[in-house]
């Protein structure tokens, strides 16, 4: 079996598995308890927070543990917007965002009267000048992703951060697809909020974090005083430790992993020689994700044929798998009537994939296409 759907989720790394197994049998106290077992758990929690903060070059107090990217995005968009709606009710985002950004914004618009501006890509790219033109005195948030989950396109984060230094609007970045793969330092990029999810960088599912620096927002969860009174609920200690271990390993091996994945990408392009295909991508581009289409070949049928052959790919975001509607990302890029919407599919790599798997994939694809 060959797995090329790492943008949906990655396999757990050995270091994450071993870290979690060790803690499962030795550390079971509540981090909020003051006795020995609680202090032992609290120490693990502090170490994980320190590890993640060092990866982002920030202070540990700026890291808030969550259940993943969706909760982190919802916390920022709902929590900050509702807390500061007296300053304005205008938010800017793009049409190519993940649904965990788009849906909270639709909620804010329908239930609280927020005005959302959706920036459309031009020739495949989000332009900083379009965001600048959309800014208003009542704009309180700008929310964009770091890397698109369907095409790998890298948005101009640094330039947007520089733009907003002269505006009171806060900058939220959904960095779920970028963390652990390329350097992401929010304070150097002018980012105020940053969302991440462990299962995208070989950590466990159901855990993530939110970077937030000295900013006040409405809590989504109420109850205890965990996470500096910003997120009630006993911390998912085992998963948090696994997440920190996975991220630390990815950060340590980042250059090596990136070079390996770039080689995988180039091997795939080379192996596609002889096939009539097109790429759905723009530079700058994350090599971990490749989106392509075969003219006249239905992507759902191709996915099924490859699945039968033991190869897992995707036609888009896992959060919308099975949906009747085609990809909103490709629709924004090429128009809702483009044949690309029903022909395109996504191949996404991790450092665990091999050149041999790429060669098997291209050979199998050519057999299916009769090339």
Coordinates of N, CA and C in Angstrom, one line a residue, residues 23-240:
X23 N 4.6 7.7 28.3 CA 3.8 8.5 29.2 C 2.5 7.8 29.6
X24 N 1.9 7.0 28.7 CA 0.7 6.3 29.0 C 0.8 5.5 30.3
X25 N 2.0 4.9 30.4 CA 2.2 3.9 31.5 C 2.8 4.5 32.7
X26 N 3.3 5.8 32.6 CA 4.0 6.4 33.8 C 3.4 7.7 34.3
X27 N 2.8 8.5 33.5 CA 2.3 9.8 33.9 C 0.8 9.8 33.7
X28 N 0.0 9.9 34.7 CA -1.4 9.9 34.6 C -2.1 10.9 35.5
X29 N -1.3 11.8 36.1 CA -1.9 12.8 36.9 C -2.5 13.9 36.1
X30 N -3.4 14.7 36.8 CA -4.0 15.9 36.2 C -3.0 17.1 36.3
X31 N -2.6 17.7 35.2 CA -1.6 18.8 35.3 C -2.1 20.0 36.2
X32 N -3.4 20.0 36.6 CA -3.8 21.1 37.4 C -3.8 20.7 38.9
X33 N -3.5 19.4 39.2 CA -3.4 19.0 40.6 C -2.1 19.4 41.2
X34 N -2.1 19.6 42.5 CA -0.9 20.2 43.2 C -0.1 19.1 43.9
X35 N -0.6 17.8 43.9 CA 0.2 16.7 44.5 C 1.3 16.3 43.5
X36 N 2.1 15.3 43.9 CA 3.2 14.8 43.2 C 2.8 14.4 41.8
X37 N 1.8 13.6 41.6 CA 1.4 13.1 40.3 C 0.9 14.3 39.4
X38 N 0.3 15.3 40.0 CA -0.1 16.4 39.2 C 1.1 17.3 38.8
X39 N 2.0 17.4 39.7 CA 3.3 18.2 39.4 C 4.1 17.5 38.3
X40 N 4.1 16.2 38.3 CA 4.8 15.4 37.3 C 4.2 15.7 35.9
X41 N 2.8 15.7 35.9 CA 2.1 15.9 34.6 C 2.3 17.3 34.1
X42 N 2.3 18.3 35.1 CA 2.5 19.7 34.8 C 3.8 19.9 34.2
X43 N 4.8 19.2 34.7 CA 6.2 19.4 34.1 C 6.2 18.9 32.7
X44 N 5.6 17.8 32.3 CA 5.5 17.4 30.9 C 4.8 18.4 30.1
X45 N 3.8 19.0 30.6 CA 3.0 20.0 29.8 C 3.9 21.2 29.6
X46 N 4.6 21.7 30.6 CA 5.5 22.8 30.4 C 6.6 22.6 29.4
X47 N 7.1 21.4 29.4 CA 8.2 21.0 28.5 C 7.7 21.0 27.1
X48 N 6.5 20.5 26.9 CA 5.9 20.5 25.5 C 5.7 21.9 25.0
X49 N 5.2 22.7 25.9 CA 4.9 24.1 25.5 C 6.2 24.8 25.2
X50 N 7.3 24.5 25.9 CA 8.6 25.1 25.6 C 9.1 24.6 24.3
X51 N 9.0 23.3 24.0 CA 9.5 22.8 22.8 C 8.8 23.4 21.6
X52 N 7.5 23.6 21.7 CA 6.8 24.2 20.5 C 7.1 25.7 20.4
X53 N 7.2 26.3 21.5 CA 7.6 27.8 21.5 C 8.9 28.0 20.8
X54 N 9.9 27.1 21.1 CA 11.2 27.2 20.6 C 11.2 27.0 19.1
X55 N 10.3 26.1 18.6 CA 10.2 25.8 17.2 C 9.7 27.1 16.4
X56 N 8.8 27.9 17.1 CA 8.3 29.1 16.6 C 9.1 30.4 16.9
X57 N 10.1 30.2 17.7 CA 10.9 31.3 18.2 C 10.1 32.3 19.0
X58 N 9.3 31.8 19.9 CA 8.5 32.7 20.7 C 8.6 32.3 22.2
X59 N 7.8 33.0 23.0 CA 7.8 32.7 24.5 C 6.7 31.6 24.7
X60 N 7.0 30.6 25.6 CA 6.0 29.5 25.9 C 4.7 30.1 26.3
X61 N 4.6 31.2 26.9 CA 3.3 31.7 27.3 C 2.4 32.1 26.2
X62 N 3.0 32.1 25.0 CA 2.2 32.5 23.8 C 1.6 31.3 23.1
X63 N 1.8 30.1 23.6 CA 1.3 28.8 23.0 C 0.1 28.3 23.8
X64 N -1.1 28.2 23.2 CA -2.3 27.7 23.8 C -2.7 26.4 23.1
X65 N -2.8 25.3 23.9 CA -3.1 24.0 23.4 C -4.6 23.9 23.1
X66 N -4.9 23.3 22.0 CA -6.3 23.1 21.5 C -6.5 21.7 21.0
X67 N -7.6 21.4 20.4 CA -7.9 20.1 19.9 C -7.5 20.0 18.4
X68 N -7.0 21.1 17.8 CA -6.5 21.0 16.5 C -6.7 22.3 15.7
X69 N -6.5 22.3 14.4 CA -6.6 23.5 13.6 C -8.0 24.1 13.6
X70 N -9.1 23.2 13.5 CA -10.4 23.8 13.5 C -10.7 24.6 14.7
X71 N -10.4 24.0 15.9 CA -10.7 24.8 17.1 C -9.8 26.0 17.2
X72 N -8.6 26.0 16.8 CA -7.7 27.1 16.8 C -8.3 28.2 15.9
X73 N -8.7 27.9 14.7 CA -9.3 28.9 13.8 C -10.6 29.4 14.4
X74 N -11.4 28.6 14.9 CA -12.7 29.1 15.5 C -12.4 30.0 16.7
X75 N -11.5 29.6 17.5 CA -11.1 30.4 18.7 C -10.8 31.9 18.3
X76 N -9.9 32.0 17.3 CA -9.5 33.3 16.8 C -10.7 34.1 16.2
X77 N -11.3 33.4 15.2 CA -12.2 34.2 14.4 C -13.5 34.6 15.2
X78 N -14.0 33.6 16.0 CA -15.2 34.0 16.8 C -14.8 34.7 18.0
X79 N -13.7 34.2 18.7 CA -13.3 34.8 20.0 C -12.9 36.2 19.9
X80 N -12.0 36.5 18.9 CA -11.4 37.9 18.8 C -12.5 38.8 18.2
X81 N -13.2 38.3 17.2 CA -14.2 39.2 16.6 C -15.3 39.6 17.5
X82 N -15.8 38.7 18.3 CA -16.9 39.0 19.2 C -16.4 39.9 20.4
X83 N -15.2 39.6 20.8 CA -14.7 40.4 21.9 C -14.4 41.9 21.5
X84 N -14.1 42.1 20.2 CA -13.7 43.4 19.8 C -14.6 44.0 18.7
X85 N -15.8 43.6 18.7 CA -16.7 44.1 17.6 C -17.1 45.5 17.8
X86 N -16.8 46.1 19.0 CA -17.0 47.5 19.2 C -16.0 48.3 18.4
X87 N -14.9 47.7 18.0 CA -13.9 48.4 17.2 C -14.2 48.3 15.7
X88 N -15.0 47.4 15.3 CA -15.4 47.2 13.9 C -15.9 45.8 13.7
X89 N -16.6 45.7 12.6 CA -17.2 44.4 12.3 C -16.8 44.0 10.8
X90 N -15.6 44.3 10.4 CA -15.2 44.0 9.1 C -14.0 43.1 9.2
X91 N -14.1 42.0 8.4 CA -13.0 40.9 8.4 C -12.6 40.6 6.9
X92 N -11.4 40.5 6.7 CA -10.9 40.2 5.3 C -10.3 38.8 5.3
X93 N -10.7 38.0 4.3 CA -10.1 36.6 4.1 C -10.0 36.4 2.6
X94 N -9.7 35.1 2.2 CA -9.6 34.8 0.8 C -10.6 33.7 0.5
X95 N -10.9 33.5 -0.8 CA -11.8 32.5 -1.2 C -11.2 31.1 -1.2
X96 N -9.9 31.0 -1.0 CA -9.3 29.7 -1.0 C -8.9 29.1 0.3
X97 N -9.6 29.7 1.4 CA -9.3 29.2 2.7 C -9.9 27.9 3.0
X98 N -9.5 27.2 4.1 CA -10.1 26.0 4.6 C -11.5 26.3 5.1
X99 N -12.3 25.3 5.1 CA -13.7 25.5 5.6 C -13.7 25.8 7.1
X100 N -12.7 25.5 7.9 CA -12.7 25.8 9.3 C -12.4 27.3 9.5
X101 N -12.1 28.0 8.4 CA -12.0 29.5 8.4 C -13.3 30.1 7.8
X102 N -13.7 29.5 6.7 CA -14.8 30.1 5.9 C -16.1 29.9 6.7
X103 N -16.4 28.8 7.3 CA -17.6 28.6 8.0 C -17.8 29.4 9.3
X104 N -16.8 29.6 10.1 CA -16.9 30.5 11.2 C -17.2 32.0 10.8
X105 N -16.6 32.4 9.6 CA -16.9 33.7 9.1 C -18.3 33.8 8.6
X106 N -18.8 32.8 8.0 CA -20.2 32.8 7.5 C -21.1 32.9 8.8
X107 N -20.7 32.2 9.8 CA -21.5 32.3 11.1 C -21.5 33.7 11.7
X108 N -20.4 34.3 11.7 CA -20.3 35.7 12.2 C -21.1 36.7 11.4
X109 N -21.1 36.4 10.1 CA -21.9 37.3 9.2 C -23.4 37.1 9.4
X110 N -23.8 35.9 9.5 CA -25.3 35.6 9.6 C -25.8 35.8 10.9
X111 N -25.1 35.6 12.0 CA -25.6 35.7 13.3 C -25.3 37.0 14.0
X112 N -24.2 37.7 13.6 CA -23.8 38.9 14.3 C -23.6 40.1 13.4
X113 N -23.9 40.0 12.1 CA -23.8 41.1 11.2 C -22.5 41.5 10.8
X114 N -21.5 40.7 10.9 CA -20.1 41.0 10.4 C -20.1 41.1 8.9
X115 N -19.3 42.0 8.4 CA -19.1 42.2 7.0 C -17.8 41.5 6.6
X116 N -17.9 40.5 5.7 CA -16.7 39.7 5.3 C -16.3 40.0 3.9
X117 N -15.1 40.4 3.7 CA -14.6 40.6 2.3 C -13.7 39.4 1.9
X118 N -14.1 38.8 0.8 CA -13.4 37.6 0.3 C -12.5 38.0 -0.9
X119 N -11.2 37.9 -0.7 CA -10.3 38.3 -1.8 C -10.1 37.1 -2.7
X120 N -10.4 37.4 -4.0 CA -10.3 36.3 -5.1 C -8.8 36.3 -5.6
X121 N -8.4 35.1 -5.9 CA -7.0 35.0 -6.5 C -7.1 35.6 -7.9
X122 N -5.9 36.2 -8.3 CA -5.8 36.7 -9.7 C -4.6 36.0 -10.3
X123 N -4.9 35.3 -11.4 CA -3.9 34.4 -12.1 C -3.3 33.5 -11.1
X124 N -4.1 32.9 -10.2 CA -3.7 31.9 -9.3 C -3.2 32.4 -8.0
X125 N -3.0 33.7 -7.8 CA -2.3 34.2 -6.6 C -3.2 35.2 -5.9
X126 N -3.0 35.3 -4.5 CA -3.6 36.3 -3.7 C -2.6 37.5 -3.7
X127 N -3.2 38.7 -4.1 CA -2.3 39.8 -4.2 C -2.4 40.7 -3.0
X128 N -1.3 41.1 -2.5 CA -1.3 42.0 -1.3 C -2.0 43.3 -1.5
X129 N -1.9 43.8 -2.8 CA -2.6 45.1 -3.1 C -4.1 45.0 -3.0
X130 N -4.6 43.8 -3.2 CA -6.1 43.6 -3.1 C -6.5 43.6 -1.7
X131 N -5.6 43.1 -0.8 CA -5.9 43.2 0.6 C -5.8 44.6 1.1
X132 N -4.8 45.3 0.6 CA -4.6 46.7 1.0 C -5.8 47.5 0.6
X133 N -6.3 47.3 -0.6 CA -7.5 48.1 -1.1 C -8.7 47.7 -0.3
X134 N -8.8 46.5 0.2 CA -10.0 46.1 1.0 C -10.0 46.6 2.4
X135 N -8.8 47.0 2.9 CA -8.8 47.5 4.3 C -9.6 48.7 4.6
X136 N -10.3 48.7 5.7 CA -11.1 49.9 6.1 C -10.8 50.2 7.6
X137 N -11.2 51.4 8.0 CA -11.0 51.7 9.4 C -11.7 50.8 10.4
X138 N -12.7 50.1 10.0 CA -13.4 49.1 10.9 C -13.0 47.7 10.6
X139 N -11.9 47.5 9.9 CA -11.4 46.1 9.7 C -10.6 45.7 11.0
X140 N -11.1 44.6 11.6 CA -10.4 44.2 12.8 C -9.6 42.9 12.7
X141 N -9.8 42.2 11.6 CA -9.1 40.9 11.4 C -8.8 40.7 9.9
X142 N -7.6 40.2 9.6 CA -7.3 39.6 8.3 C -6.9 38.2 8.5
X143 N -7.5 37.3 7.8 CA -7.2 35.8 8.0 C -6.9 35.2 6.7
X144 N -5.7 34.6 6.6 CA -5.3 33.9 5.4 C -4.6 32.6 5.9
X145 N -4.5 31.6 5.0 CA -3.7 30.4 5.2 C -2.3 30.7 4.8
X146 N -1.3 29.9 5.3 CA 0.1 30.0 5.0 C 0.3 29.3 3.7
X147 N -0.1 28.0 3.6 CA 0.0 27.2 2.4 C -1.3 26.6 2.1
X148 N -1.7 26.6 0.8 CA -3.0 26.0 0.5 C -3.0 24.5 0.6
X149 N -4.0 23.9 1.2 CA -4.0 22.5 1.4 C -4.3 21.7 0.1
X150 N -4.8 22.3 -0.9 CA -5.2 21.6 -2.1 C -4.2 21.8 -3.2
X151 N -3.5 22.9 -3.3 CA -2.6 23.2 -4.4 C -1.1 23.4 -3.9
X152 N -0.9 23.6 -2.6 CA 0.4 23.9 -2.1 C 0.9 25.3 -2.3
X153 N 0.0 26.2 -2.9 CA 0.4 27.6 -3.1 C 0.7 28.3 -1.8
X154 N 1.9 29.0 -1.7 CA 2.3 29.7 -0.5 C 1.9 31.2 -0.7
X155 N 1.0 31.6 0.3 CA 0.5 33.0 0.2 C 1.6 33.9 0.7
X156 N 1.5 35.2 0.3 CA 2.5 36.2 0.7 C 2.4 36.7 2.1
X157 N 2.7 35.8 3.0 CA 2.4 36.1 4.5 C 3.3 37.2 5.0
X158 N 4.6 37.2 4.6 CA 5.5 38.3 5.1 C 5.0 39.7 4.6
X159 N 4.6 39.7 3.4 CA 4.1 41.0 2.8 C 2.8 41.5 3.4
X160 N 1.9 40.6 3.7 CA 0.7 40.9 4.4 C 1.0 41.4 5.8
X161 N 1.9 40.7 6.5 CA 2.3 41.1 7.8 C 2.9 42.5 7.9
X162 N 3.7 42.8 6.9 CA 4.3 44.2 6.8 C 3.2 45.2 6.5
X163 N 2.2 44.9 5.6 CA 1.1 45.8 5.4 C 0.3 46.2 6.6
X164 N 0.1 45.2 7.4 CA -0.8 45.4 8.6 C -0.1 46.0 9.8
X165 N 1.2 46.2 9.7 CA 1.9 46.9 10.7 C 1.5 48.4 10.8
X166 N 0.9 48.9 9.7 CA 0.4 50.2 9.7 C -1.1 50.3 9.8
X167 N -1.7 49.2 10.3 CA -3.2 49.2 10.4 C -3.5 48.4 11.7
X168 N -4.5 48.8 12.4 CA -4.9 48.2 13.7 C -5.4 46.8 13.6
X169 N -5.8 46.3 12.4 CA -6.3 45.0 12.2 C -5.3 43.9 12.6
X170 N -5.8 42.9 13.2 CA -4.9 41.8 13.6 C -4.8 40.7 12.5
X171 N -3.7 40.0 12.5 CA -3.4 39.1 11.4 C -3.4 37.7 11.9
X172 N -4.4 36.9 11.4 CA -4.5 35.5 11.7 C -4.0 34.6 10.5
X173 N -3.2 33.6 10.8 CA -2.7 32.7 9.8 C -3.0 31.3 10.1
X174 N -3.7 30.6 9.2 CA -3.9 29.2 9.3 C -2.6 28.5 8.7
X175 N -1.7 28.1 9.6 CA -0.5 27.5 9.2 C -0.4 26.0 9.3
X176 N -1.6 25.4 9.2 CA -1.7 23.9 9.4 C -0.9 23.1 8.4
X177 N -0.8 23.6 7.1 CA -0.1 22.8 6.1 C 1.4 23.2 6.1
X178 N 1.8 24.2 6.8 CA 3.2 24.7 6.7 C 4.1 24.3 7.9
X179 N 3.5 24.3 9.1 CA 4.2 24.0 10.3 C 4.9 22.6 10.2
X180 N 6.2 22.6 10.5 CA 7.0 21.4 10.5 C 7.6 21.1 9.1
X181 N 7.2 21.9 8.1 CA 7.7 21.6 6.7 C 8.6 22.7 6.3
X182 N 8.3 24.0 6.6 CA 9.1 25.1 6.3 C 9.2 26.0 7.5
X183 N 10.2 26.9 7.6 CA 10.3 27.8 8.7 C 9.1 28.7 8.9
X184 N 8.5 28.7 10.1 CA 7.4 29.6 10.4 C 7.7 30.3 11.7
X185 N 8.0 31.6 11.7 CA 8.3 32.3 12.9 C 7.3 33.5 12.9
X186 N 6.2 33.4 13.7 CA 5.1 34.4 13.6 C 5.6 35.8 14.0
X187 N 6.5 36.0 14.9 CA 6.9 37.3 15.3 C 7.7 38.0 14.3
X188 N 8.5 37.2 13.5 CA 9.3 37.8 12.4 C 8.4 38.1 11.2
X189 N 7.2 37.5 11.1 CA 6.3 37.7 10.0 C 5.2 38.6 10.2
X190 N 5.1 39.1 11.5 CA 4.0 40.1 11.8 C 2.7 39.4 12.0
X191 N 2.7 38.1 12.4 CA 1.5 37.3 12.7 C 1.1 37.5 14.1
X192 N -0.2 37.8 14.3 CA -0.8 37.9 15.7 C -1.4 36.6 16.2
X193 N -2.0 35.8 15.3 CA -2.6 34.5 15.7 C -2.1 33.5 14.7
X194 N -1.8 32.3 15.1 CA -1.4 31.2 14.2 C -1.9 29.9 14.7
X195 N -2.5 29.2 13.7 CA -3.2 27.9 14.0 C -2.3 26.7 13.5
X196 N -2.3 25.6 14.2 CA -1.6 24.5 13.8 C -2.3 23.2 14.3
X197 N -2.0 22.1 13.6 CA -2.6 20.8 14.0 C -1.6 19.7 13.9
X198 N -1.5 18.9 15.0 CA -0.4 17.9 15.1 C -0.4 16.9 14.0
X199 N -1.6 16.4 13.6 CA -1.6 15.3 12.7 C -1.1 15.6 11.3
X200 N -0.8 16.9 11.0 CA -0.2 17.3 9.7 C 1.3 17.2 9.7
X201 N 1.9 17.0 10.9 CA 3.4 16.8 11.0 C 3.8 15.6 11.8
X202 N 3.1 14.5 11.6 CA 3.4 13.2 12.2 C 3.1 13.1 13.7
X203 N 2.2 14.0 14.2 CA 1.7 13.9 15.5 C 0.3 13.3 15.5
X204 N -0.3 13.1 16.7 CA -1.6 12.5 16.8 C -2.7 13.4 16.4
X205 N -3.8 12.8 16.0 CA -5.0 13.6 15.7 C -5.7 14.1 17.0
X206 N -6.5 15.1 16.8 CA -7.2 15.6 18.0 C -6.5 16.5 18.9
X207 N -5.4 17.1 18.5 CA -4.6 18.0 19.3 C -3.9 19.0 18.4
X208 N -3.7 20.2 18.8 CA -3.1 21.3 18.0 C -2.7 22.4 19.0
X209 N -2.4 23.5 18.4 CA -2.1 24.7 19.2 C -2.4 26.0 18.5
X210 N -2.5 27.0 19.3 CA -2.8 28.4 18.8 C -1.7 29.3 19.3
X211 N -1.0 29.9 18.5 CA -0.1 31.0 18.9 C -0.9 32.3 19.0
X212 N -0.8 32.9 20.2 CA -1.4 34.2 20.4 C -0.6 35.0 21.4
X213 N -0.4 36.2 21.0 CA 0.5 37.1 21.9 C -0.2 38.3 22.4
X214 N -0.4 38.3 23.7 CA -0.9 39.4 24.4 C -2.2 40.0 23.8
X215 N -3.1 39.1 23.3 CA -4.4 39.5 22.7 C -5.5 38.9 23.5
X216 N -6.6 39.7 23.7 CA -7.7 39.2 24.4 C -8.8 38.7 23.5
X217 N -9.5 37.6 23.8 CA -10.6 37.1 23.0 C -11.5 36.4 23.9
X218 N -12.8 36.3 23.4 CA -13.8 35.5 24.1 C -13.5 34.0 24.1
X219 N -13.6 33.4 25.2 CA -13.3 31.9 25.3 C -14.5 31.2 24.6
X220 N -14.1 30.1 23.9 CA -15.1 29.2 23.3 C -15.6 28.2 24.4
X221 N -14.7 27.8 25.2 CA -15.0 26.8 26.3 C -14.9 27.5 27.6
X222 N -15.9 27.3 28.5 CA -15.9 27.8 29.8 C -16.0 26.7 30.9
X223 N -15.3 26.9 32.0 CA -15.2 25.9 33.0 C -14.1 26.2 33.9
X224 N -13.0 25.4 33.8 CA -11.8 25.5 34.6 C -10.9 26.6 34.1
X225 N -9.8 26.8 34.8 CA -8.8 27.8 34.5 C -7.6 27.4 33.7
X226 N -7.7 26.3 33.0 CA -6.6 25.7 32.3 C -6.2 26.7 31.2
X227 N -5.0 26.5 30.7 CA -4.4 27.3 29.6 C -4.5 28.8 29.9
X228 N -4.0 29.2 31.0 CA -4.0 30.6 31.4 C -5.4 31.2 31.3
X229 N -6.4 30.4 31.7 CA -7.8 30.8 31.7 C -8.4 31.1 30.3
X230 N -7.7 30.6 29.3 CA -8.2 30.9 27.9 C -8.9 29.7 27.3
X231 N -8.7 28.5 27.8 CA -9.4 27.3 27.3 C -9.6 26.3 28.4
X232 N -10.9 26.3 28.9 CA -11.2 25.3 29.9 C -11.2 23.9 29.4
X233 N -10.8 23.0 30.2 CA -10.8 21.5 29.9 C -9.4 21.0 30.2
X234 N -9.4 19.8 30.9 CA -8.1 19.2 31.2 C -7.3 18.9 30.0
X235 N -6.1 19.3 30.0 CA -5.2 19.2 28.8 C -5.0 17.7 28.4
X236 N -5.0 17.5 27.1 CA -4.8 16.2 26.5 C -3.3 15.9 26.5
X237 N -2.8 15.6 27.7 CA -1.4 15.5 28.0 C -0.6 14.6 27.1
X238 N -1.1 13.4 27.0 CA -0.4 12.4 26.2 C -0.2 12.8 24.7
X239 N -1.3 13.3 24.1 CA -1.3 13.8 22.7 C -0.4 15.1 22.6
X240 N -0.5 15.9 23.6 CA 0.4 17.2 23.5 C 1.8 16.8 23.5

